[in-house]
mmCIF file of C-alpha atoms (C1' of nucleotides) in Angstrom:
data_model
loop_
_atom_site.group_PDB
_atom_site.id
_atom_site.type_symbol
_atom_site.label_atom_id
_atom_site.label_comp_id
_atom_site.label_asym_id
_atom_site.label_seq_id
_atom_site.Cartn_x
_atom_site.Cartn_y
_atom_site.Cartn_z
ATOM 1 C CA UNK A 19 258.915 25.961 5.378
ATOM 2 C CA UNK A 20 257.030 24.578 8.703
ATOM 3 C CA UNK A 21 256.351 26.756 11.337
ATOM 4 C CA UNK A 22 259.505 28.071 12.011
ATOM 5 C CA UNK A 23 259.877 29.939 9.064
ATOM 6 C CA UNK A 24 256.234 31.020 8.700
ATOM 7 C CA UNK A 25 255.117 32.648 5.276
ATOM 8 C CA UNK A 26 254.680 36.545 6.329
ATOM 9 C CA UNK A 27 252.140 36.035 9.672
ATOM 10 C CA UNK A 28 251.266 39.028 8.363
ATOM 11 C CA UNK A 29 249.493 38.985 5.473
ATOM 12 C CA UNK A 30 247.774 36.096 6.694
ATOM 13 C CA UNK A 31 243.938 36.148 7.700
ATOM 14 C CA UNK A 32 243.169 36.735 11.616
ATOM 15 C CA UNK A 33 241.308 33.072 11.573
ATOM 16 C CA UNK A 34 245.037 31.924 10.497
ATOM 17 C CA UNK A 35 246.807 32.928 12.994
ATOM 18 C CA UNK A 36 244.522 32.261 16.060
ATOM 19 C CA UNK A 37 244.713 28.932 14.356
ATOM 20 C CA UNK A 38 248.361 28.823 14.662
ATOM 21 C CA UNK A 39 248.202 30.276 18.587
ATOM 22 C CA UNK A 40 245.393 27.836 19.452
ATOM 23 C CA UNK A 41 246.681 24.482 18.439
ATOM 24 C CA UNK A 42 249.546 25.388 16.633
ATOM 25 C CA UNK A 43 252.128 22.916 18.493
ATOM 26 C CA UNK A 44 249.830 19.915 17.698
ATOM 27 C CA UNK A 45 250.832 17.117 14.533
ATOM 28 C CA UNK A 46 248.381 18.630 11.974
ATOM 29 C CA UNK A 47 248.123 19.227 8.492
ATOM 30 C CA UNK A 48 247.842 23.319 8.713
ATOM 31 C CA UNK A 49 249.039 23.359 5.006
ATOM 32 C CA UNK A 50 245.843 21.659 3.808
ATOM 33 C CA UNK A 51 243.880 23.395 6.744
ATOM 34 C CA UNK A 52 244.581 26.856 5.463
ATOM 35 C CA UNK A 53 244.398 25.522 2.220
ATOM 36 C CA UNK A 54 240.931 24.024 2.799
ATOM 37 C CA UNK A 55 239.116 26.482 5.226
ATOM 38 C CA UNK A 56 239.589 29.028 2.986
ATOM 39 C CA UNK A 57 237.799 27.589 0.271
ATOM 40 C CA UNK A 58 234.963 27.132 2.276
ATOM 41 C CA UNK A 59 235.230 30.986 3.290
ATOM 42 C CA UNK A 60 235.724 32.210 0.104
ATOM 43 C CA UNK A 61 232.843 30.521 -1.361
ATOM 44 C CA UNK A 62 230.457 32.104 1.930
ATOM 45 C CA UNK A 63 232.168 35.364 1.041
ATOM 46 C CA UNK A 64 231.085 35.051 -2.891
ATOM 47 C CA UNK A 65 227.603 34.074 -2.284
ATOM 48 C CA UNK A 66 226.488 36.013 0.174
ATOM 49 C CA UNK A 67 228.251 39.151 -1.559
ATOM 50 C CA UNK A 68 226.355 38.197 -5.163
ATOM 51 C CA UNK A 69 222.695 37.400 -3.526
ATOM 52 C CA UNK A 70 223.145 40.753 -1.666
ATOM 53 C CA UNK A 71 224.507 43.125 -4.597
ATOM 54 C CA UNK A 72 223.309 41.504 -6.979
ATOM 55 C CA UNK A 73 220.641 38.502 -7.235
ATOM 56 C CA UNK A 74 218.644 40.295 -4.600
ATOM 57 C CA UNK A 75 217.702 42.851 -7.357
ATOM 58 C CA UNK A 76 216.201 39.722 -9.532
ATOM 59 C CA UNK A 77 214.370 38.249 -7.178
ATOM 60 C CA UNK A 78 216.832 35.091 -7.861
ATOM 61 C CA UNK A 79 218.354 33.333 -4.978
ATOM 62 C CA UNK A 80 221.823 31.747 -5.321
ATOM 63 C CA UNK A 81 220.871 28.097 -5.676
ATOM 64 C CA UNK A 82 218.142 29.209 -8.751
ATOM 65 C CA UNK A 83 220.532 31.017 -10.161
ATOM 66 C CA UNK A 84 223.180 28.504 -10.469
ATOM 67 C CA UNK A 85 220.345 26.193 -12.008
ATOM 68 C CA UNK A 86 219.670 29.387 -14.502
ATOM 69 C CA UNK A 87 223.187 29.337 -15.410
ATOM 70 C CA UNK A 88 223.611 25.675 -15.772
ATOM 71 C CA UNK A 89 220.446 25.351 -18.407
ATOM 72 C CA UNK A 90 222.291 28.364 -20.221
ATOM 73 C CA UNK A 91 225.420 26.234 -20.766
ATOM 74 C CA UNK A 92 223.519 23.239 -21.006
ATOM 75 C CA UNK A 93 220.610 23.344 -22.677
ATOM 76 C CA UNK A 94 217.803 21.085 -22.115
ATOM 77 C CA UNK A 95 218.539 18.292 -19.524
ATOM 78 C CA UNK A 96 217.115 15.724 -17.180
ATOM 79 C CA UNK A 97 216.612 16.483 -13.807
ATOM 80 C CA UNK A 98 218.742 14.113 -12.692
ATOM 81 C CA UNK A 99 221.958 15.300 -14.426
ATOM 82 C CA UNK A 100 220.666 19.032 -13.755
ATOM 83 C CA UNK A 101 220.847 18.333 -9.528
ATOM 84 C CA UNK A 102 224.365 16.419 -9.862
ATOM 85 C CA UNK A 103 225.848 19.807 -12.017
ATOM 86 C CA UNK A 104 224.226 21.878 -9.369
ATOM 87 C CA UNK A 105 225.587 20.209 -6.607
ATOM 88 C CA UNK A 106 222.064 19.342 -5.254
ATOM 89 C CA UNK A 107 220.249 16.744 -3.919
ATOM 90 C CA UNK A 108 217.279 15.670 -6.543
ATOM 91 C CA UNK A 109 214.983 16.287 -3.880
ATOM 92 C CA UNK A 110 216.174 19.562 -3.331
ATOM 93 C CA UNK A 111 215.738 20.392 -7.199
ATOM 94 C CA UNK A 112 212.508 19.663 -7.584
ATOM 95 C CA UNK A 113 211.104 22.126 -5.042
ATOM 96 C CA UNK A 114 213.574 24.758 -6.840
ATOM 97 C CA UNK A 115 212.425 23.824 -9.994
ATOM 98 C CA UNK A 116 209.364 24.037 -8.678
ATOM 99 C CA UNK A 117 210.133 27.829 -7.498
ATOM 100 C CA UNK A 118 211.393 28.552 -10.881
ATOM 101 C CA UNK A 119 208.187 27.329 -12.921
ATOM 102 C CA UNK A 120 206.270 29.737 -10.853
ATOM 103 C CA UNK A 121 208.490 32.584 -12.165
ATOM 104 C CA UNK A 122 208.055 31.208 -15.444
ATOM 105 C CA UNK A 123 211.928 31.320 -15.714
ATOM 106 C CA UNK A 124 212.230 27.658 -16.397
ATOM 107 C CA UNK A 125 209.761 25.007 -17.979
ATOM 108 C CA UNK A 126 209.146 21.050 -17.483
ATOM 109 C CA UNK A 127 208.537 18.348 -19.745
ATOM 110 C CA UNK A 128 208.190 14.857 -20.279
ATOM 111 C CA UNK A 129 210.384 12.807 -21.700
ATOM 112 C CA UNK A 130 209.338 11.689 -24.981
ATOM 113 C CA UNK A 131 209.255 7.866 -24.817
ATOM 114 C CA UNK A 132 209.456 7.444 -20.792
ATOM 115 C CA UNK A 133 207.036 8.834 -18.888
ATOM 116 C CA UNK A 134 209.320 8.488 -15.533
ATOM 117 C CA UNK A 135 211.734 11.583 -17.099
ATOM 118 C CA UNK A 136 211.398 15.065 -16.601
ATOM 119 C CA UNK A 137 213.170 17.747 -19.396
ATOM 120 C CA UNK A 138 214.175 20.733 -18.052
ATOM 121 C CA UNK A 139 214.851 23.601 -19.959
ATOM 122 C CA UNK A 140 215.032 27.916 -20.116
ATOM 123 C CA UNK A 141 211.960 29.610 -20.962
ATOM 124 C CA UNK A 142 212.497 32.823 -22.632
ATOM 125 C CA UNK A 143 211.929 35.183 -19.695
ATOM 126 C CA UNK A 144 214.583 32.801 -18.088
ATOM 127 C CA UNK A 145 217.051 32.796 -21.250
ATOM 128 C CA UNK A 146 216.837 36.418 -20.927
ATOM 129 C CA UNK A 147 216.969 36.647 -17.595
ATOM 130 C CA UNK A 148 220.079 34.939 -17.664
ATOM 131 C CA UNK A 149 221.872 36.871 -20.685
ATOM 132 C CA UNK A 150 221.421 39.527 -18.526
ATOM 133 C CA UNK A 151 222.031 38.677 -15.311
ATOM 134 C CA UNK A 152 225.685 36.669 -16.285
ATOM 135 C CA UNK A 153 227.467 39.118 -17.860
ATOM 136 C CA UNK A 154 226.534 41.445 -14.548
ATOM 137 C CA UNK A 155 227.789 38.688 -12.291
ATOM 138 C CA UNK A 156 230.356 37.837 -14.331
ATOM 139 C CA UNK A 157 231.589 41.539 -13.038
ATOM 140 C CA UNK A 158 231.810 40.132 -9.888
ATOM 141 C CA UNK A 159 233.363 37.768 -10.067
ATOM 142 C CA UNK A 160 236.278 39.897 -11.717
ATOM 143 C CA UNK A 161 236.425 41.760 -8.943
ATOM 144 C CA UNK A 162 236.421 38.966 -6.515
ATOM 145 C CA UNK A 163 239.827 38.157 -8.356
ATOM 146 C CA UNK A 164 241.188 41.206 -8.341
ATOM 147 C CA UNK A 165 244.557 41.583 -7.375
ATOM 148 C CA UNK A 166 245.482 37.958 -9.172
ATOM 149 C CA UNK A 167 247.212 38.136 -12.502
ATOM 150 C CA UNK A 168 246.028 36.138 -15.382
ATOM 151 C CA UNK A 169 248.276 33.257 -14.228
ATOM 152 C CA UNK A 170 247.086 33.241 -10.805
ATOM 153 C CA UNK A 171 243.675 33.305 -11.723
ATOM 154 C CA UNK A 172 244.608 29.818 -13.779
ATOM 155 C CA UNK A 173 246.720 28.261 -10.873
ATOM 156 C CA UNK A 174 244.386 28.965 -9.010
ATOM 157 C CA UNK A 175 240.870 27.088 -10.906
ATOM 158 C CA UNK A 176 243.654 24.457 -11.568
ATOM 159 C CA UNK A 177 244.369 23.827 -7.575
ATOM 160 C CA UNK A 178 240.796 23.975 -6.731
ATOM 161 C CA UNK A 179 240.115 21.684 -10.021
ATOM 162 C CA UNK A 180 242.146 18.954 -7.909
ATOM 163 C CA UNK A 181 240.343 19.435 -4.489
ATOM 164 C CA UNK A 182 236.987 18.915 -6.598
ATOM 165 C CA UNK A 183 238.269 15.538 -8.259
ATOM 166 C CA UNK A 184 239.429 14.467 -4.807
ATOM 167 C CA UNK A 185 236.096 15.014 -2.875
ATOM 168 C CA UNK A 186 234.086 14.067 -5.663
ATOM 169 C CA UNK A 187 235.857 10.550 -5.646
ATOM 170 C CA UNK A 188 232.998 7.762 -5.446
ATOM 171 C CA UNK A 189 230.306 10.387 -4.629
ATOM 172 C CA UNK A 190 226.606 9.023 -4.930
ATOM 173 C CA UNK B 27 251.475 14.614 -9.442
ATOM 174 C CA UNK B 28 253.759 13.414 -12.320
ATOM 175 C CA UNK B 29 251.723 15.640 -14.993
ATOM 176 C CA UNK B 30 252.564 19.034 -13.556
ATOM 177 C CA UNK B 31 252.324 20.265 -17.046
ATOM 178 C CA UNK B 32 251.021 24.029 -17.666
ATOM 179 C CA UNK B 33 247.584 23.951 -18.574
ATOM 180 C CA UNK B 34 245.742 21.267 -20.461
ATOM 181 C CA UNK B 35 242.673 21.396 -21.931
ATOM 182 C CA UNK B 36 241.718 17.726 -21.219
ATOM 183 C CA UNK B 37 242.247 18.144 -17.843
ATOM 184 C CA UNK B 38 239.367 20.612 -17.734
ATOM 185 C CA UNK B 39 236.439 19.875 -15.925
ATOM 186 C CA UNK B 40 233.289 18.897 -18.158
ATOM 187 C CA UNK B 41 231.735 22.083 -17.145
ATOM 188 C CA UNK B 42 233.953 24.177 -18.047
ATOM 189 C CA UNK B 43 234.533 22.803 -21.273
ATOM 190 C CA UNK B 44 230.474 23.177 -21.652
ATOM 191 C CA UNK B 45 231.093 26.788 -20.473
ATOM 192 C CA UNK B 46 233.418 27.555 -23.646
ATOM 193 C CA UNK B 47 231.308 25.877 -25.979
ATOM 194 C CA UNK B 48 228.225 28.030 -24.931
ATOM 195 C CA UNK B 49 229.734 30.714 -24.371
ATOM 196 C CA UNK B 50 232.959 30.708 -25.095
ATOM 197 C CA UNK B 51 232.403 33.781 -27.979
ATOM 198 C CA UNK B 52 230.960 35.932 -25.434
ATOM 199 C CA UNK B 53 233.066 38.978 -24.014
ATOM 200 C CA UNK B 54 233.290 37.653 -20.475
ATOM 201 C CA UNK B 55 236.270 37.050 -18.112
ATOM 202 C CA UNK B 56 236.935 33.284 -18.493
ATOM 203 C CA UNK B 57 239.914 33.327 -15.870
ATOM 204 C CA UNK B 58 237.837 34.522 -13.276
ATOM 205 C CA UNK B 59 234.825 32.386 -14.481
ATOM 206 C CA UNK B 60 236.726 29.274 -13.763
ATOM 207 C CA UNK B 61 238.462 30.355 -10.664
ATOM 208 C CA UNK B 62 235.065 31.483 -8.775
ATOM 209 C CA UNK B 63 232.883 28.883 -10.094
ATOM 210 C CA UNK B 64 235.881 26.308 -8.841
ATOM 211 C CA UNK B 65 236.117 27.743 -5.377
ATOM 212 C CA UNK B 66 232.233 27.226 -4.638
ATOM 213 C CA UNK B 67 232.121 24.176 -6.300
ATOM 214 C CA UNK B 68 235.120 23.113 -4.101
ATOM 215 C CA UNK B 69 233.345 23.901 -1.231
ATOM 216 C CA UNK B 70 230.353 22.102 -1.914
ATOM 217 C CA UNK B 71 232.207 19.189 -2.791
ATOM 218 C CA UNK B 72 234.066 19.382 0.668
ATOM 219 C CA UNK B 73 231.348 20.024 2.975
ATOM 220 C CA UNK B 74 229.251 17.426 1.277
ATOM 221 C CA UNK B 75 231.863 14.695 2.172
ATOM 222 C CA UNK B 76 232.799 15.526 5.394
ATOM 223 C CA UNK B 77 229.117 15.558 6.185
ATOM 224 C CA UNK B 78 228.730 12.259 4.749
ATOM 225 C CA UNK B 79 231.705 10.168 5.817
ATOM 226 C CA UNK B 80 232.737 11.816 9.404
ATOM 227 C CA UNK B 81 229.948 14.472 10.728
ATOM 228 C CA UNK B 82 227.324 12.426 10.522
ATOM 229 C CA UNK B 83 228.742 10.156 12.764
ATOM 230 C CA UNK B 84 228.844 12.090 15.788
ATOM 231 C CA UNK B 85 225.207 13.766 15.138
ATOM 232 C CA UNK B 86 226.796 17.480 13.812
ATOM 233 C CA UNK B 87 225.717 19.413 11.176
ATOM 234 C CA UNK B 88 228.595 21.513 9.449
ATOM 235 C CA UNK B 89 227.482 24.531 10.561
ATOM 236 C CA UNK B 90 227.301 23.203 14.086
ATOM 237 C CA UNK B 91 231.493 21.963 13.573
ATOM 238 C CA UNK B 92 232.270 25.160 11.939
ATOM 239 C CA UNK B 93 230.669 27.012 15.281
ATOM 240 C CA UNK B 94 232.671 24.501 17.712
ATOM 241 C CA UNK B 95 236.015 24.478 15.702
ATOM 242 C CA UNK B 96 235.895 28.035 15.973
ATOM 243 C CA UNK B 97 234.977 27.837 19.925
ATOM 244 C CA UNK B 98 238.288 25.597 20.242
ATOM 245 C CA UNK B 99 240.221 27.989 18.093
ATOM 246 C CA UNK B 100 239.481 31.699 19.817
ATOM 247 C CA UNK B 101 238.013 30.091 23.017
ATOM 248 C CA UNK B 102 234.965 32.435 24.886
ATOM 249 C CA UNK B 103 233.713 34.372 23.193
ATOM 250 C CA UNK B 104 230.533 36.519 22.383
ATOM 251 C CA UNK B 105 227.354 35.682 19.827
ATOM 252 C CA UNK B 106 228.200 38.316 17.123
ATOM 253 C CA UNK B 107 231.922 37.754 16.736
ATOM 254 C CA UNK B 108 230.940 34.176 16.508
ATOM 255 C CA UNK B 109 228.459 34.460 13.736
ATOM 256 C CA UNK B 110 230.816 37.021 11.832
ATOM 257 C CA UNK B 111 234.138 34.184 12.525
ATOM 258 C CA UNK B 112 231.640 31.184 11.134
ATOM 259 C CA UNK B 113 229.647 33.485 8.176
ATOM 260 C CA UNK B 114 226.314 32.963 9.609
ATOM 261 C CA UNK B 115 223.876 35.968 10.160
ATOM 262 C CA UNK B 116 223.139 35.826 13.921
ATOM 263 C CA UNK B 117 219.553 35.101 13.386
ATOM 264 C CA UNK B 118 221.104 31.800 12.380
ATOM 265 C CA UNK B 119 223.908 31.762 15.441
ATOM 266 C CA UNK B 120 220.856 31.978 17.992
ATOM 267 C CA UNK B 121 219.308 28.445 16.773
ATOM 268 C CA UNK B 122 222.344 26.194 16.270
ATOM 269 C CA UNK B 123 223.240 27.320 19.412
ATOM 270 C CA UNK B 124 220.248 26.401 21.354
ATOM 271 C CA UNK B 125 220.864 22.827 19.505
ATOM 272 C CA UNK B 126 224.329 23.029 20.420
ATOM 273 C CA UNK B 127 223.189 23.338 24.078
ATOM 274 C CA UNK B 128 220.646 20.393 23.848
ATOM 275 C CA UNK B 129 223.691 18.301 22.583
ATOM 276 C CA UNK B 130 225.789 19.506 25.773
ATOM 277 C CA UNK B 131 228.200 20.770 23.385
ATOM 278 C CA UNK B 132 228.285 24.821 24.093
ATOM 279 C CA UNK B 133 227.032 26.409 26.877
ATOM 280 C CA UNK B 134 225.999 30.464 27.042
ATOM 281 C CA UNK B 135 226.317 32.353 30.035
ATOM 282 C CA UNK B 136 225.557 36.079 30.524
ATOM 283 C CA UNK B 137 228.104 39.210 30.198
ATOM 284 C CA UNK B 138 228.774 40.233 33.791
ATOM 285 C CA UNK B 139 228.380 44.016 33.169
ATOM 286 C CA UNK B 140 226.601 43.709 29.794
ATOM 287 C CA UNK B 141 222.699 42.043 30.398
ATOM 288 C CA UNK B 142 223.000 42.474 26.767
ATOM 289 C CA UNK B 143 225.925 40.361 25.626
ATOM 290 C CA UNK B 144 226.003 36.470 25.603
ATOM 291 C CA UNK B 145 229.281 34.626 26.150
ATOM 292 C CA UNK B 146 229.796 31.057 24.504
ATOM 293 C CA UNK B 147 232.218 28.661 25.380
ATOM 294 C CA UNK B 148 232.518 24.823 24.288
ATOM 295 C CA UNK B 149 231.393 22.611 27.762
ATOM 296 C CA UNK B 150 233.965 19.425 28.629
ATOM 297 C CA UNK B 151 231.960 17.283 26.409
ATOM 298 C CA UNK B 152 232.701 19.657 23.390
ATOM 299 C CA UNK B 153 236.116 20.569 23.730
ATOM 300 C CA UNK B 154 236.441 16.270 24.435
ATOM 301 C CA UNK B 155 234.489 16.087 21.254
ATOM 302 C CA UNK B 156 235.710 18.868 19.217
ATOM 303 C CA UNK B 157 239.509 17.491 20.265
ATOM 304 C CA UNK B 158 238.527 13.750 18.807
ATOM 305 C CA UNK B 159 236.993 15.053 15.926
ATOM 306 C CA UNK B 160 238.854 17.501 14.261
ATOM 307 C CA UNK B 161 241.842 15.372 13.597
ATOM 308 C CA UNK B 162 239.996 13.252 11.726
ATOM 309 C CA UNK B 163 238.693 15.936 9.822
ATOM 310 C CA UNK B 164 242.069 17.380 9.068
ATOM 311 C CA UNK B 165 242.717 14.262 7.654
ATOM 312 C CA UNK B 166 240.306 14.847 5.424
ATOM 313 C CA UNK B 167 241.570 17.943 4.389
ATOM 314 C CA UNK B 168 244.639 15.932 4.003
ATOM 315 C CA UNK B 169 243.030 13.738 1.331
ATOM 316 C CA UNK B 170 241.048 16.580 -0.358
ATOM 317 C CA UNK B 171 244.755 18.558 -1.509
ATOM 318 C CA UNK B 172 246.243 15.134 -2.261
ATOM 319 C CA UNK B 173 248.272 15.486 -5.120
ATOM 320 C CA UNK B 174 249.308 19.493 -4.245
ATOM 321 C CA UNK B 175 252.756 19.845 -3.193
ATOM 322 C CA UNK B 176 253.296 22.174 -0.437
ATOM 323 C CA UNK B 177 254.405 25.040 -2.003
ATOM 324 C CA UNK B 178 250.929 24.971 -3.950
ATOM 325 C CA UNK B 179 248.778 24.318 -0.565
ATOM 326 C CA UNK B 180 250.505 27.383 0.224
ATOM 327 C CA UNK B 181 249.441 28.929 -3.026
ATOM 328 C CA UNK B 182 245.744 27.766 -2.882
ATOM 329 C CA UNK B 183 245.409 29.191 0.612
ATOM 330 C CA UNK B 184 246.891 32.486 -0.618
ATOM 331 C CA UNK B 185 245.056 32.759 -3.615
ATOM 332 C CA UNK B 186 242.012 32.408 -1.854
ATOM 333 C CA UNK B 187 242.680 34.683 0.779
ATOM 334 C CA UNK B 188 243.121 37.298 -1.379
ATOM 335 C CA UNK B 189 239.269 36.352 -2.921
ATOM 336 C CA UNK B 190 238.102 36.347 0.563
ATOM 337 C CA UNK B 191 239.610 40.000 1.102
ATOM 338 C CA UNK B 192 237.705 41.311 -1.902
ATOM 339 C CA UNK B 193 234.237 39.612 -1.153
ATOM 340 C CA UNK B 194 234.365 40.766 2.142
ATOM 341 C CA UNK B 195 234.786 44.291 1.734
ATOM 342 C CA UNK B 196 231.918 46.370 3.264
ATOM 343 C CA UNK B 197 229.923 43.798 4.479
ATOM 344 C CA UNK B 198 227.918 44.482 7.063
ATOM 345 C "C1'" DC C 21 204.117 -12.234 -21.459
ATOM 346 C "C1'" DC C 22 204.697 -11.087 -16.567
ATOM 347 C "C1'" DA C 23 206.721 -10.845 -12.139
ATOM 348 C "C1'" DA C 24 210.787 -8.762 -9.846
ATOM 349 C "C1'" DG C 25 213.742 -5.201 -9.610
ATOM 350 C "C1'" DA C 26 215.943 -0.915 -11.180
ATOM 351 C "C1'" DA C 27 215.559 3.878 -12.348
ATOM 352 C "C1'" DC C 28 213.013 8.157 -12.215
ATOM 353 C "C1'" DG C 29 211.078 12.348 -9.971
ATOM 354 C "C1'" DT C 30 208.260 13.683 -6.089
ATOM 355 C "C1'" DT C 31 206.911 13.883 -1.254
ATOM 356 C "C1'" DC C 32 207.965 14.380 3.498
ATOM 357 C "C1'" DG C 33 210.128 15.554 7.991
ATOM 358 C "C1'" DG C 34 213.705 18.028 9.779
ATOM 359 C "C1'" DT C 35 217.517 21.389 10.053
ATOM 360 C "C1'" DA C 36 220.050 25.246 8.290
ATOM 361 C "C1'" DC C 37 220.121 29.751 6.919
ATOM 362 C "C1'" DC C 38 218.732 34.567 5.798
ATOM 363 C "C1'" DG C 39 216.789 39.300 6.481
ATOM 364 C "C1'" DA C 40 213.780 42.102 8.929
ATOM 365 C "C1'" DA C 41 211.301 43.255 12.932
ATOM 366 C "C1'" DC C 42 211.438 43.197 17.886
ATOM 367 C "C1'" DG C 43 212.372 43.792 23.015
ATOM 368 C "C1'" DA C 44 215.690 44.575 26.278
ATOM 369 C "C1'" DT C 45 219.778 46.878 27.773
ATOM 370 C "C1'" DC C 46 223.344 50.188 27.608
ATOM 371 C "C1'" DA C 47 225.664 54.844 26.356
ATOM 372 C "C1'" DC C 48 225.404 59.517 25.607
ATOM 373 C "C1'" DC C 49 224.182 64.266 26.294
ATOM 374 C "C1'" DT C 50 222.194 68.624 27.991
ATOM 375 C "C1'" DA D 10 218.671 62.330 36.121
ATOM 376 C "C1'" DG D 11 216.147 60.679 31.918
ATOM 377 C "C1'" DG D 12 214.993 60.453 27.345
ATOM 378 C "C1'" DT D 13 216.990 59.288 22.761
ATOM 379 C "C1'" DG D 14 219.447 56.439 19.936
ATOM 380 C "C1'" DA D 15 222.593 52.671 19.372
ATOM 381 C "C1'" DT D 16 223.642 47.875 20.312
ATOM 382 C "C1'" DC D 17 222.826 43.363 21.752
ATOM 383 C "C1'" DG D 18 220.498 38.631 21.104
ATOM 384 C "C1'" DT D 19 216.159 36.581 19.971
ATOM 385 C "C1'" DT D 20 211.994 35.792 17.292
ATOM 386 C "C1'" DC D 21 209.637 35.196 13.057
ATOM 387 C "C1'" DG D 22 208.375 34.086 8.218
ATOM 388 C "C1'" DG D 23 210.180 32.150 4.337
ATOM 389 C "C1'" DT D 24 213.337 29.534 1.337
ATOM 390 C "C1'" DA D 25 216.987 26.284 0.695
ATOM 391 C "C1'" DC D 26 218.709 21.940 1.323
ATOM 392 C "C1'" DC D 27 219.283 17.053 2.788
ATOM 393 C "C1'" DG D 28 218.254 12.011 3.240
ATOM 394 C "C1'" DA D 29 214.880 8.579 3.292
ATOM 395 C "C1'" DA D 30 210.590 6.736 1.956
ATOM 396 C "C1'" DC D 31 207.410 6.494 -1.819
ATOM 397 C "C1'" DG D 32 204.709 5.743 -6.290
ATOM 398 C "C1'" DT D 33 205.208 5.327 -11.043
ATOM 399 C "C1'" DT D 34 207.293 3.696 -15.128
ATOM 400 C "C1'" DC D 35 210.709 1.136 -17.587
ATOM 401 C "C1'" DT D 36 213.628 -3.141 -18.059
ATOM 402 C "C1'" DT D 37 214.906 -7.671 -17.690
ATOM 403 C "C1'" DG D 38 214.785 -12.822 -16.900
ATOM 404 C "C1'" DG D 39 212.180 -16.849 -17.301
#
DNA sequence: CCAAGAACGTTCGGTACCGAACGATCACCT
DNA sequence: AGGTGATCGTTCGGTACCGAACGTTCTTGG
């Protein structure tokens, strides 16, 4: 199904097809382009659209609340394992953790038994901030599916489950 | 992929099995749970490794790639189309351009009619650059869908632009 | 034991990124 | 015309985020 036989140039996004005008006639992948560019759009499309409507209202910015959400499922953790499930650099935690100890949503302590560990963990304002906040943005998050059927909706965290184990590969 | 085989629960990521043990009793959409959390942990996951193994070799920043991809793609064109085609506000545009232009990369020149209006345009060294690069970065994206077929590239990309359709709506 | 190195979290310098406020320019309208 | 409001891009203050350098604490070999 190359380029002759396109998939409906219609329903496709405007960035598509000025894709497909632009360097269209050149030996590229535009399978995995499409395939990949919109990822990254989608995900700038979700978190703008949830710190706007909805984290805004919390005082909560996008990268504290994934580290909310993350000590929810969690539980107590190191720091270390914390950054790496957050998809941040450990430097970049600390000042966040940091951030979240002054809004008394999150609490450190030291590792009993080695004094170079930090645990991190929910205080109660921050497990309640959470309980209240997910089920909110878990809302959202329906209605940035909407439209996909319940088997879409599992092809689809299956497909991306594969692009995450293939740039993840040897990742420090 | 051999195992092409519906949907196993070992092939789960480990966070979303920690999801369902948490809070897997909880009246929440699971389906969409795993399919947004996948697409921004996707991204991150992408970005981070094309930062590491190919931007960072010629000195640009992903936001400063997505701004000259886009250039290449649409050719001219003006500051707040630009921000809107690479999801930056245009507070944002206005600095990685001005690095942009200490790199030789873009240049801006004025609207003739419009004293208002900004036109950018990649300079020879760009679209030289932007030409060399972005092959290798579709290679990339090559490696990052390994193990998708093409109809399911085809899938993913659809999938996701319908996501991208809902988040966007009424943005301003 | 204790020196050498590994493993932690923090610090630091720099860029990216946002939203709001701002100044300049243009369009409209009576 | 000329003043009012809309529309540009830029500026500004603040946070997020990264990678590298760092100090501290644990571990290991001799």
């Amino acid at each position: 199904m190359a380029e002759s036989s396109p998939i409906e140039q219609a329903e496709l996004l405007a960035q598509e097809k000025a894709v497909q005008a632009a360097i269209g006639d050149r030996p590229l992948d535009f399978l995995s382009l499409n395939a990949v560019s919109n990822i990254y759009r989608a995900a700038a499309a979700v978190r703008r659209r949830a710190e706007r409507d909805l984290l805004s209202d919390y005082g909560i910015t996008w990268g504290g609340f994934t580290i909310l959400w993350v000590l929810w499922v969690w539980g107590e953790m190191e720091a270390a394992p914390l950054a790496a499930e957050c998809n941040l650099a450990k430097g970049t935690l600390t000042g966040m953790l940091t951030t979240l100890e002054k809004q008394e949503l999150v609490r450190r302590t030291q590792h009993p038994g080695d004094k170079r560990r930090v645990l991190v963990a929910l205080t109660e304002v921050g497990h309640n901030c959470i309980e209240e906040l997910y089920p909110r943005f878990n809302r959202q998050e329906t209605a940035f599916t909407a439209g996909l059927d319940d088997d879409e909706k599992v092809d689809l965290a299956r497909l991306l489950r594969r692009v995450i184990t293939n740039a993840e590969l040897s990742e420090s």
